[in-house]
XYZ file of C-alpha atoms in Angstrom:
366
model
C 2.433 -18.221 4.534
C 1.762 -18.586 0.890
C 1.166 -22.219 -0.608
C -0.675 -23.347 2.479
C -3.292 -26.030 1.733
C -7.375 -25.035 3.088
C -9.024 -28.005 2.958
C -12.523 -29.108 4.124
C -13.234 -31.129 7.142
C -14.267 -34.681 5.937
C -17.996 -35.696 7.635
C -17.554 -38.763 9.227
C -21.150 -39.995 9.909
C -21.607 -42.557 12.506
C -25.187 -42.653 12.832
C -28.541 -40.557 11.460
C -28.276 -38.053 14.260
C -24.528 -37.734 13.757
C -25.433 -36.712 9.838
C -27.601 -34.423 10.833
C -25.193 -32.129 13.214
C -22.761 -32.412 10.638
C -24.904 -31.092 8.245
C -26.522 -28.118 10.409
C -23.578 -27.163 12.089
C -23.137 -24.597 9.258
C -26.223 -23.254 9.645
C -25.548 -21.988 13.165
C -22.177 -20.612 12.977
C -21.252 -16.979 12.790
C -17.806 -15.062 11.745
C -16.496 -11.757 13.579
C -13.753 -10.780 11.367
C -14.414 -8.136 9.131
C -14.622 -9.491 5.564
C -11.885 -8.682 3.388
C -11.831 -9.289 -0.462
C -12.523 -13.340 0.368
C -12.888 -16.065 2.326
C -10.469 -17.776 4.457
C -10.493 -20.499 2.157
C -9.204 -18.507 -0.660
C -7.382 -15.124 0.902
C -6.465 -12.071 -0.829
C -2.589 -12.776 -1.902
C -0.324 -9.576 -1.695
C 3.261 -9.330 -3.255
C 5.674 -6.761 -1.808
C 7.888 -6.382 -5.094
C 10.908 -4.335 -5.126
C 14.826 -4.349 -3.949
C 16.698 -3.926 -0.230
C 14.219 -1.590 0.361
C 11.457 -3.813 0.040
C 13.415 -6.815 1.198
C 16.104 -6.357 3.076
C 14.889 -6.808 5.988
C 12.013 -4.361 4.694
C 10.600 -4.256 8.111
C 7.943 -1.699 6.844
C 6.200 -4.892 5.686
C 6.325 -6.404 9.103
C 4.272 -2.861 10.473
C 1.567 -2.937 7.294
C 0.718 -6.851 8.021
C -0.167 -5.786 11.649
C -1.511 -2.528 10.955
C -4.206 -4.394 8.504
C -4.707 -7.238 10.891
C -5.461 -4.913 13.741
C -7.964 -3.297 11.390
C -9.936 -6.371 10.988
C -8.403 -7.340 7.332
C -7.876 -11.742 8.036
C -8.081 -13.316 4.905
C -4.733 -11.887 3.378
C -1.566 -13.809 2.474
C 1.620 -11.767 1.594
C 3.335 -13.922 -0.848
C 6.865 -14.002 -2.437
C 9.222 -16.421 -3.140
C 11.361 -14.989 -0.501
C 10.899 -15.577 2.967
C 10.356 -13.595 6.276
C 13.823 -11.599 7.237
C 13.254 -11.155 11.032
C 12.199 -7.505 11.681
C 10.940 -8.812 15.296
C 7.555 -8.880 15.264
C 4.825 -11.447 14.325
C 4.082 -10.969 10.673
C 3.646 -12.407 7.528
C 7.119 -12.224 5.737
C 7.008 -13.898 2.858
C 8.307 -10.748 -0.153
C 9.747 -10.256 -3.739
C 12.128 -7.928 -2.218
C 15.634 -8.827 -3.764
C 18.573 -6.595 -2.463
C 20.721 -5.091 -5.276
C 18.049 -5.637 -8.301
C 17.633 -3.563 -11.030
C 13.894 -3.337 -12.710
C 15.268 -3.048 -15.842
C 17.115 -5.892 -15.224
C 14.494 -8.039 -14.402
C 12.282 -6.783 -17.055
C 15.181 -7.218 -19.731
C 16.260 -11.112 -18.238
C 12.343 -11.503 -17.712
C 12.378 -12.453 -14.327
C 9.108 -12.177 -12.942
C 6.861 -14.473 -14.707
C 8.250 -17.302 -12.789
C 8.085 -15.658 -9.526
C 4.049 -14.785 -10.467
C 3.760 -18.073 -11.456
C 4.712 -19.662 -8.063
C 2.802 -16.922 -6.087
C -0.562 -15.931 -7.727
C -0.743 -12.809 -6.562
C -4.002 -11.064 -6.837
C -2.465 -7.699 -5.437
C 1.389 -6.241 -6.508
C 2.800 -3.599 -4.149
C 5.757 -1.878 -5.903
C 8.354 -0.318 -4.672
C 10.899 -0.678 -7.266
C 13.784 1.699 -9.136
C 16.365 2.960 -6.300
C 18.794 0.437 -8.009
C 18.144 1.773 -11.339
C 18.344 5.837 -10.199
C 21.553 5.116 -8.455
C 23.258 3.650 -11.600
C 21.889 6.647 -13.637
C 19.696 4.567 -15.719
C 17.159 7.627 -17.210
C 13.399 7.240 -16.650
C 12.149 6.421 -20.078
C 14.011 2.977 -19.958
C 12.914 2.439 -16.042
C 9.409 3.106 -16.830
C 9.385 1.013 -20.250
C 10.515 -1.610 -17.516
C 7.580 -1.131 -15.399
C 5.239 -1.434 -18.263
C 6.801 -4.669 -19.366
C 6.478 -6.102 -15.720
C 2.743 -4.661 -15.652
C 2.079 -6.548 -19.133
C 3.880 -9.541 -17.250
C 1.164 -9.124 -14.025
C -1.778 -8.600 -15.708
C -0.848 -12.097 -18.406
C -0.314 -13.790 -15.037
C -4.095 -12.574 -13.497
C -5.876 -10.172 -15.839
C -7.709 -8.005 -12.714
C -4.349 -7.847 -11.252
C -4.176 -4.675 -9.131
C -0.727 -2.485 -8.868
C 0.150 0.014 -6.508
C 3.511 1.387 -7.546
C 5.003 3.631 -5.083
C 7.204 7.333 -5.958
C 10.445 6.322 -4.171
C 11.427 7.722 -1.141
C 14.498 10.108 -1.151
C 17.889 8.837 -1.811
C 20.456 10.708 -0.360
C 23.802 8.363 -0.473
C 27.406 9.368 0.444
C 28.554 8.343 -2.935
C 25.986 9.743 -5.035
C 25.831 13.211 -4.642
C 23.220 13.389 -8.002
C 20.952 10.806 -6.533
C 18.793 13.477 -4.466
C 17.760 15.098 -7.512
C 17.474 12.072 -9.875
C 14.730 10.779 -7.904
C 12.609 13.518 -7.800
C 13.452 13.375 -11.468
C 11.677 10.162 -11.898
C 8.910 10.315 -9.378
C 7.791 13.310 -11.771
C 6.937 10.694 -14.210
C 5.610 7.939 -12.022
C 1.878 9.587 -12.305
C 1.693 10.014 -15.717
C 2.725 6.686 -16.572
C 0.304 5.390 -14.503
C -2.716 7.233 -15.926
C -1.572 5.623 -19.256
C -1.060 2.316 -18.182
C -3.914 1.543 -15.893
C -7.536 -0.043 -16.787
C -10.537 0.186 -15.583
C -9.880 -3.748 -15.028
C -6.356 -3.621 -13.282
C -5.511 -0.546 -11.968
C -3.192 1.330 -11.393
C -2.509 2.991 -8.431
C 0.631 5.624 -7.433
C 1.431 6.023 -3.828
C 3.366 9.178 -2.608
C 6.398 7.756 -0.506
C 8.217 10.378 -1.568
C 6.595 13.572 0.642
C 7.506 14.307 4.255
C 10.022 11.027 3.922
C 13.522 12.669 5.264
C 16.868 10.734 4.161
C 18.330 12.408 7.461
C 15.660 10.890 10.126
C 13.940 8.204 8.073
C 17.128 5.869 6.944
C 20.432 4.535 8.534
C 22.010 5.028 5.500
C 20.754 8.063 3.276
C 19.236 5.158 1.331
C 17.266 2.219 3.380
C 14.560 2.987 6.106
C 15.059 3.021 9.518
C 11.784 2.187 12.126
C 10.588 5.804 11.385
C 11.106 5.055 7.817
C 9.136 1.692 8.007
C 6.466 3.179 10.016
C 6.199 6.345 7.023
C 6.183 3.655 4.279
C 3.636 1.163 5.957
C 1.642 4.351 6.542
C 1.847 5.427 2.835
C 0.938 2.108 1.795
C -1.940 0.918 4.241
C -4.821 3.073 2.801
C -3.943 2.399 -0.838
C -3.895 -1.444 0.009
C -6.937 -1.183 2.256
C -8.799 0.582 -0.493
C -8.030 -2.483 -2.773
C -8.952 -5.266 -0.158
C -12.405 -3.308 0.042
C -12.883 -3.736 -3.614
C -12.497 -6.746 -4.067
C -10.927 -9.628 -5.903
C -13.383 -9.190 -9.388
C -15.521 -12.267 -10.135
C -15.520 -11.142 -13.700
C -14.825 -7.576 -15.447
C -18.428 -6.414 -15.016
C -18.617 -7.399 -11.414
C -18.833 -5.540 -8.378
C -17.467 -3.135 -6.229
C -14.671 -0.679 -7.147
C -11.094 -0.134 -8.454
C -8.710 1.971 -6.146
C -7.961 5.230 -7.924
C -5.492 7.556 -7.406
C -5.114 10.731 -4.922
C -3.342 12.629 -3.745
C -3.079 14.568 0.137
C -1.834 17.675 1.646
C -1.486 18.877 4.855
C -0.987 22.462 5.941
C -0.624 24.266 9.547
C -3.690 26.742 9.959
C -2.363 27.727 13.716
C -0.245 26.836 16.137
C -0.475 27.153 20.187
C 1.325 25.489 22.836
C 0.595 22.373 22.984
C -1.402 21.574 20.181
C -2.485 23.114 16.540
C -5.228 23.174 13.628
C -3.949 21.466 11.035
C -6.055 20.434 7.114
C -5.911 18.018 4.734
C -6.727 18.313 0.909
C -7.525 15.158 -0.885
C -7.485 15.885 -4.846
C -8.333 13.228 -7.406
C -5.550 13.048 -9.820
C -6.718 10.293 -11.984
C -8.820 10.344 -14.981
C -12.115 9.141 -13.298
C -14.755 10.016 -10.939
C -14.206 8.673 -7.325
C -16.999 7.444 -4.814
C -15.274 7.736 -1.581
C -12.045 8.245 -0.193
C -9.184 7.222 2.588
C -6.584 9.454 4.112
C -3.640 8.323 6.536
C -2.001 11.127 8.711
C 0.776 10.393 10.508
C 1.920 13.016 12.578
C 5.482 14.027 13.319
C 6.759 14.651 16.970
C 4.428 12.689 18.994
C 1.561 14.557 17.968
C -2.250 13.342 17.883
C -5.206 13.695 16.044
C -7.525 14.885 18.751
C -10.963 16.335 16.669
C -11.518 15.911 13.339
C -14.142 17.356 11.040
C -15.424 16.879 7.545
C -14.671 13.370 7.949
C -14.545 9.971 10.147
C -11.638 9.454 12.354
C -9.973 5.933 13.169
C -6.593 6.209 14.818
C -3.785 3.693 15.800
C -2.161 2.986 18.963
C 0.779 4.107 17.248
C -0.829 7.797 16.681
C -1.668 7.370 13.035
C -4.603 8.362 12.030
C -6.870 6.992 8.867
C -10.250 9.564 7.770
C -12.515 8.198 5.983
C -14.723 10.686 3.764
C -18.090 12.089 5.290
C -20.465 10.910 2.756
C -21.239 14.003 1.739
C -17.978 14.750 0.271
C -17.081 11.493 -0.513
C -17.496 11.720 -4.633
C -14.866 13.582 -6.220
C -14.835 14.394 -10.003
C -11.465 14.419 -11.463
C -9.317 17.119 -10.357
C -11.693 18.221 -7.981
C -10.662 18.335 -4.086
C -12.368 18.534 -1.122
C -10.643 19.347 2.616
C -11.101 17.642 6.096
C -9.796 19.792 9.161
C -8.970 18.144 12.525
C -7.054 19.733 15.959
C -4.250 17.655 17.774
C -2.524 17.922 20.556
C 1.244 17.552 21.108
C 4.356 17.480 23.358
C 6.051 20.942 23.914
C 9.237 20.000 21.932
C 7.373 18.649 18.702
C 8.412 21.811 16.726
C 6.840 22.893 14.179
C 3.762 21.186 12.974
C 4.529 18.282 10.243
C 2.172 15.063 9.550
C 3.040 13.067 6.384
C -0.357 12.232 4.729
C -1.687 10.048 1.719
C -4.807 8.962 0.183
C -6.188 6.450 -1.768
C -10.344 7.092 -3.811
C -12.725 4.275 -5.015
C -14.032 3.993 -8.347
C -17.564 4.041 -8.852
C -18.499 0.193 -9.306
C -18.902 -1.457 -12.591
C-alpha cells in the first residue's frame, strides 16, 4: 500500500451556487474512525524489519494489521520494499522482511538507507538477529549492528520510533546451542536500548521471548506457526498502539508522548474447574516516569478474560485481551509496578493456567 498518491478533489464550479456547496461541503462533514497519529491524507507508515521470520510469509503481520484496524487505527500504511506474501487474509503486506539476512550484514554492506529512503517510515518494528545467533555471531557485534541501523533510522526521520523485539526461542535440529544463545542475547536487548533511545526517538523493547514455545509456536523449532503469529502480533500490538497514540511529533517540543518500555507478568493466584484468578504486574523498566499504560493477555487453552479489576478491559474476538490502566494507577515512576487482577473462565482440558502478557507505558508529554 505504500507510495499511493492522496490527492485533493479539484472544485469544478459551474455556477455561484455550485461554488458555494463546494466550499461548505467541508463544513458539514463528520469522520467515525478513531484518529490515529494522522490524517488519511498523510498515514502513519510502519516498517516490519527483520528476516524469514518477519518475512517469510510472516503471517503475524497479516493478524497485527487486522487486529489494529478492528481497533479503530485507519490511517496506517505498513511499508517495505517487499510485497504482501499471501498469509490468507486481507491485510496490508507490504515488509522489510528478507529470509536468510544477517543484521550485521546489512549494517556492515549498509543496506538500509536505501530501503528507508524508498519507504519513509515514521515507525520501525524490529524483529531482527535469528540469522546472526544461529551463525554464532556474539552479541556485542549484533548489537553494534543495531545501533548502526538505529543511527541509519533516525538520519532518515529524526523522531523515528523503534520497537525492537527479544527474539522468540530458537530451537533448530541442527543447532543444539541455539536455545541458549538466544536467551544469551535477549539479556542484552534492554540495556542497549536504555542507552540508545531519546527522549526524541525512542526506543522501545518488546518481550517475544516469554511464554513463546519452539514446540507449539513454530513448524520448525525456528519460524512461527498460526499460534506463533497470533503470540507475536499480540506482543507487538500494544507497543505499536502505544506509538500510534503518540503521535507522529510536529517538532521535538511537541505533543503527546513517547512509548516507553515495560515489562508484564502473569501469575496463577487459584485455580477451580473451569476457570481461575489470575494477575498481572506491569513494571517500568526504563529510565523515565510513565503516564499510563497498555497490557495484552493472551491466554493459553481457550481461556477468557471474564472480570477484570484495577484496570479497563477490551478483548478480541480471538480471546485476547488489552487493559488499559485505571487512572489511578496509571503513572509509574521508574522501577515502580503496579498489578491488575482479572478471573477467566476456561474449557476443562486447558491445563494449567498460562496467558503470555506484554506491556507497553507512555511518556509524560513534552
Amino acid at each position: 500500500m505504500h507510495g499511493t498518491p492522496h490527492s485533493s478533489p479539484h472544485l469544478r464550479a459551474v455556477s455561484v451556487l455550485g461554488l458555494l456547496a463546494a466550499l461548505l461541503l467541508p463544513l458539514v462533514m463528520t469522520s467515525a474512525p478513531r484518529a490515529s497519529a494522522a490524517t488519511a491524507a498523510d498515514p502513519v507508515r510502519v516498517m516490519p524489519l527483520g528476516d524469514s521470520i518477519t518475512g517469510s510469509p510472516g503471517c503475524w503481520r497479516a493478524v497485527l494489521w487486522n487486529r489494529l484496524v478492528d481497533s479503530g487505527y485507519k490511517d496506517i500504511d505498513f511499508v517495505g520494499t517487499l510485497p504482501p506474501q499471501g498469509c490468507g487474509q486481507a491485510h496490508d503486506g507490504d515488509n522489510e522482511g528478507h529470509g536468510g539476512e544477517l543484521v550485521t550484514n546489512v549494517a556492515d554492506q549498509n543496506l538500509l538507507p536505501g530501503r528507508l529512503s524508498s519507504t519513509r517510515p515514521d515507525i520501525v518494528v524490529m524483529h531482527f538477529g535469528t540469522n546472526d545467533v544461529w551463525s554464532s555471531i556474539a552479541p556485542d557485534r549484533i548489537l553494534a549492528a543495531y545501533t548502526t541501523l538505529v543511527g541509519q533510522m533516525r538520519a532518515s526521520n529524526p523522531d523515528m520510533r523503534i520497537l525492537v523485539a527479544q527474539l522468540i526461542p530458537m530451537n533448530p535440529s541442527t543447532c543444539a546451542a541455539c536455545a541458549q544463545r538466544v536467551v544469551d542475547f535477549n539479556a542484552r536487548v534492554p540495556g542497549w536500548a536504555r542507552a540508545t533511545g531519546t527522549e526524541r526517538s525512542p526506543v522501545t523493547v518488546v518481550d517475544q521471548w516469554t511464554g513463546f514455545s519452539t514446540a507449539t509456536d513454530t513448524y520448525d523449532g525456528v519460524h512461527p506457526n498460526a499460534s506463533g503469529d497470533a503470540k507475536i502480533a499480540a506482543r507487538w500490538f500494544p507497543a505499536l498502539a502505544a506509538a500510534l497514540d503518540a503521535g507522529v511529533p510536529q517538532d521535538p517540543g511537541g505533543p503527546g508522548g513517547d512509548p516507553t518500555a515495560c515489562t508484564a507478568r502473569f501469575r496463577a493466584v487459584s485455580v477451580w474447574q473451569g476457570g481461575y484468578q489470575g494477575e498481572v504486574t506491569v513494571t517500568n523498566t526504563s529510565g523515565s516516569a510513565v503516564r499510563g499504560w497498555t497490557a495484552t493477555v493472551v491466554p493459553a487453552g481457550g481461556a477468557r478474560l471474564a472480570q477484570l479489576w484495577n484496570g479497563s478491559l477490551t478483548t478480541a474476538a480471538d480471546g485476547a485481551a488489552t487493559v488499559t490502566d485505571a487512572g489511578w494507577n496509571g503513572a509509574l515512576a521508574p522501577g515502580a509496578s503496579t498489578t491488575f487482577g482479572f478471573v477467566a473462565t476456561a474449557p476443562p482440558t486447558a491445563g494449567a493456567p498460562e496467558a503470555t502478557v506484554t506491556c507497553a507505558g507512555k511518556a509524560p508529554a513534552g
